[in-house]
Amino acid sequence: MASPQLNSLWIKMSTNQLMRKTSFLICVLFMLWYITSFFYYEQEKLSMAKNEGNINVIPPPVLSSNTTITTNNPLEVLNINYCGQPTCKFLFVYMFGEQETKANLHFRSFSQLAEKLNRVMILTNVGSSKIDICNKLPFDFYYNTNLLQKEFPNVTYKSEDDFIFWLKERDQIKKIMNKGDEVIPPLSVLHSNLRRYDITSNAVYRDVKPITSLNSCLSKFEPSMNLTDSSNSRVRYTIMDITKDDLRTEKSRDRFSKLLIDVLTIDEEILLVNSYVLDPLFPVIMPPLPYNDYILNEAQKIKDKLSSSYIGIHWRLEQSRAELLPECAQGLIETLNQVMKEKGIKNIYLATDYPLLSSHSQSDTFGDITNYHHDAMRMLNETFKINTWVSLEGLEQLRKDGKYDAEFLGAGIQGILDKLVCINSNYFISGPVGCSRILSTFTKAIAEERRNRIEKKDHSLLNIIDRWRIFNTSV
Ligand SMILES: *[C@@H]1O[C@H](CO)[C@@H](O)[C@H](O)[C@H]1NC(C)=O
Ligand SMILES: *[C@@H]1O[C@H](CO)[C@@H](O)[C@H](O)[C@H]1NC(C)=O
Ligand SMILES: *[C@@H]1O[C@H](CO)[C@@H](O)[C@H](O)[C@H]1NC(C)=O
Ligand SMILES: *[C@@H]1O[C@H](CO)[C@@H](O)[C@H](O)[C@H]1NC(C)=O
């Protein structure tokens, strides 16, 4: 996006002035090379975008042929083109911790931070229901980046690929310019662990020794960004210990976020953050990141297949008491019969971590699947026609494409689909204590969105959330 600052930065220099400089020719050649490579990169991205949907949120400005470049520092030229400013400053949260529903919340918190720090925010890769650099899929595999941009109009977002492009270009410039003296310095990086381990009595921010056991996925940016190579980058390390109380209320978050902005207002080009924060960081909590159109359409297709009328069930068997499961299944069956009769709904849709595709659970943290689990599911399956994202052929295109196999092995994009289908359901029920995981942010997110829709007078939703009852054999 061409920023208004851009023009004022291009100080007019007369040709005569420049002619005197011996570096002039080198510079011109350099610019030509730079503009050409930039042009090719744009072309490449365009063809990539055609294949994979829209990958780039904001394309960097392309120089028109008759623009006069008047700064002769090639790094500044790169930065102006890429970030709209002579210095690029990034916020790159490479680990968001926790699963998608929570990571979604944290991404919004850090977008707020990026705005306050006036830093370009990197759209970290996604996959297996996580947002972190260890994944191979681009951010927009899960999310709608255009709507995200509307939600945060003051933040410039760049994909990981864009970031790698910048690193590589910078590296090239450095190689060409740094003959003898250091014209282009190493990358300046602040690596910070923002963590809520609740091990201090209040928020503590401090410098620490270089962390030797950095996340191994960071090595994917080598050699362009090599944190252990001092000729490549100068890295400072810090830790921010956060406590529960810092994030508990709007008022405490107001105080804490000011501290955060204060300590992270720094000169380093790259602010690399490893986050594990559990709760929102700012007083205002922004609405959930919108999912991409492909997943929304899949949810709509499922709704259509169920004649637009179904009970959504979220049954997360993880953390259930295995011996209680027969009574849980019986209780669910009774509840379903009752709701179907009272509300006249014929279809049911089951969102579950019970393995639907293979022997793998839909959740990474759910290991021990016993016969109790199998029996409970069989009991339910023998009583009703159970519809799931698998039986209704959700995400079929992706499943046919071997490229996404890993995504379907555990928790992944199907979890987002389940969430959307449950949000859309006419009636939504979830498991009681003992039968399922109760403190699920996934379930809470569904209930919250349903409450919003009901408040907006969506009459197709007949309840927010109900929990079925465990069948009582003694009655
Ligand atoms: C390029 O030059 C032409 C003619 O001088 C001018 O009309 C046009 O606005 C210029 N384009 C840009 C992008 O500056
Ligand atoms: C964007 O920044 C402008 C200027 O600082 C501010 O007035 C506006 O409220 C910001 N927009 C949002 C959505 O935060
Ligand atoms: C990164 O730097 C370290 C230390 O200088 C070096 O051993 C390693 O080979 C570098 N990695 C790459 C991919 O160049
Ligand atoms: C229910 O039973 C059908 C038919 O035996 C089977 O194909 C399906 O996978 C079962 N569903 C679940 C959720 O176990």
Short mmCIF file of N, CA, C and O in Angstrom, two decimals, residues 1-2 38 41-42 45-46 55-62 81-82 149 156-158 162:
data_model
loop_
_atom_site.label_atom_id
_atom_site.label_comp_id
_atom_site.label_asym_id
_atom_site.label_seq_id
_atom_site.Cartn_x
_atom_site.Cartn_y
_atom_site.Cartn_z
N MET A 1 0.85 -1.18 0.00
CA MET A 1 0.00 0.00 0.00
C MET A 1 0.89 1.24 0.00
O MET A 1 1.75 1.38 0.87
N ALA A 2 0.72 2.10 -0.97
CA ALA A 2 1.57 3.29 -1.05
C ALA A 2 1.22 4.22 0.11
O ALA A 2 0.11 4.69 0.20
N PHE A 38 12.00 -7.85 -7.98
CA PHE A 38 10.74 -7.58 -7.30
C PHE A 38 9.57 -7.91 -8.21
O PHE A 38 8.62 -8.56 -7.84
N TYR A 41 9.11 -11.55 -8.52
CA TYR A 41 8.51 -12.09 -7.30
C TYR A 41 7.00 -11.87 -7.31
O TYR A 41 6.23 -12.77 -7.02
N GLU A 42 6.59 -10.66 -7.73
CA GLU A 42 5.16 -10.36 -7.79
C GLU A 42 4.45 -11.32 -8.73
O GLU A 42 3.38 -11.82 -8.44
N LYS A 45 4.12 -14.67 -7.20
CA LYS A 45 3.09 -14.68 -6.16
C LYS A 45 1.71 -14.72 -6.79
O LYS A 45 0.81 -15.39 -6.32
N LEU A 46 1.56 -13.99 -7.90
CA LEU A 46 0.28 -13.97 -8.58
C LEU A 46 -0.12 -15.37 -9.00
O LEU A 46 -1.24 -15.80 -8.79
N ILE A 55 -3.34 -15.50 -1.20
CA ILE A 55 -2.32 -15.75 -0.20
C ILE A 55 -1.86 -14.45 0.42
O ILE A 55 -1.57 -14.38 1.59
N ASN A 56 -1.84 -13.39 -0.37
CA ASN A 56 -1.30 -12.15 0.17
C ASN A 56 -2.38 -11.18 0.58
O ASN A 56 -3.35 -10.98 -0.13
N VAL A 57 -2.18 -10.64 1.72
CA VAL A 57 -3.14 -9.68 2.22
C VAL A 57 -2.92 -8.36 1.52
O VAL A 57 -3.78 -7.82 0.87
N ILE A 58 -1.71 -7.85 1.66
CA ILE A 58 -1.41 -6.56 1.07
C ILE A 58 -0.19 -6.75 0.19
O ILE A 58 0.89 -7.00 0.70
N PRO A 59 -0.36 -6.67 -1.10
CA PRO A 59 0.83 -6.78 -1.92
C PRO A 59 1.73 -5.57 -1.69
O PRO A 59 1.22 -4.46 -1.51
N PRO A 60 3.02 -5.77 -1.66
CA PRO A 60 3.91 -4.63 -1.49
C PRO A 60 3.76 -3.72 -2.71
O PRO A 60 3.39 -4.20 -3.77
N PRO A 61 4.00 -2.42 -2.54
CA PRO A 61 3.81 -1.51 -3.68
C PRO A 61 4.79 -1.85 -4.80
O PRO A 61 5.93 -2.17 -4.54
N VAL A 62 4.31 -1.83 -6.01
CA VAL A 62 5.19 -2.08 -7.14
C VAL A 62 5.56 -0.73 -7.74
O VAL A 62 4.71 0.12 -7.96
N ASN A 81 9.64 -0.32 -0.21
CA ASN A 81 8.77 -1.13 -1.05
C ASN A 81 7.99 -2.16 -0.26
O ASN A 81 6.85 -2.45 -0.55
N TYR A 82 8.66 -2.71 0.71
CA TYR A 82 8.07 -3.84 1.43
C TYR A 82 7.20 -3.39 2.60
O TYR A 82 6.13 -3.93 2.82
N GLN A 149 -8.01 -8.11 7.83
CA GLN A 149 -7.49 -6.79 7.53
C GLN A 149 -8.53 -5.70 7.83
O GLN A 149 -8.18 -4.63 8.33
N THR A 156 -0.36 -3.85 9.21
CA THR A 156 0.08 -4.45 7.95
C THR A 156 0.44 -5.89 8.23
O THR A 156 1.22 -6.18 9.15
N TYR A 157 -0.15 -6.80 7.47
CA TYR A 157 0.13 -8.23 7.65
C TYR A 157 0.95 -8.75 6.47
O TYR A 157 0.74 -8.32 5.34
N LYS A 158 1.85 -9.65 6.77
CA LYS A 158 2.63 -10.32 5.72
C LYS A 158 2.67 -11.81 6.02
O LYS A 158 2.77 -12.20 7.19
N ASP A 162 6.25 -14.03 2.46
CA ASP A 162 6.67 -12.64 2.26
C ASP A 162 7.87 -12.30 3.14
O ASP A 162 8.79 -11.60 2.72
#
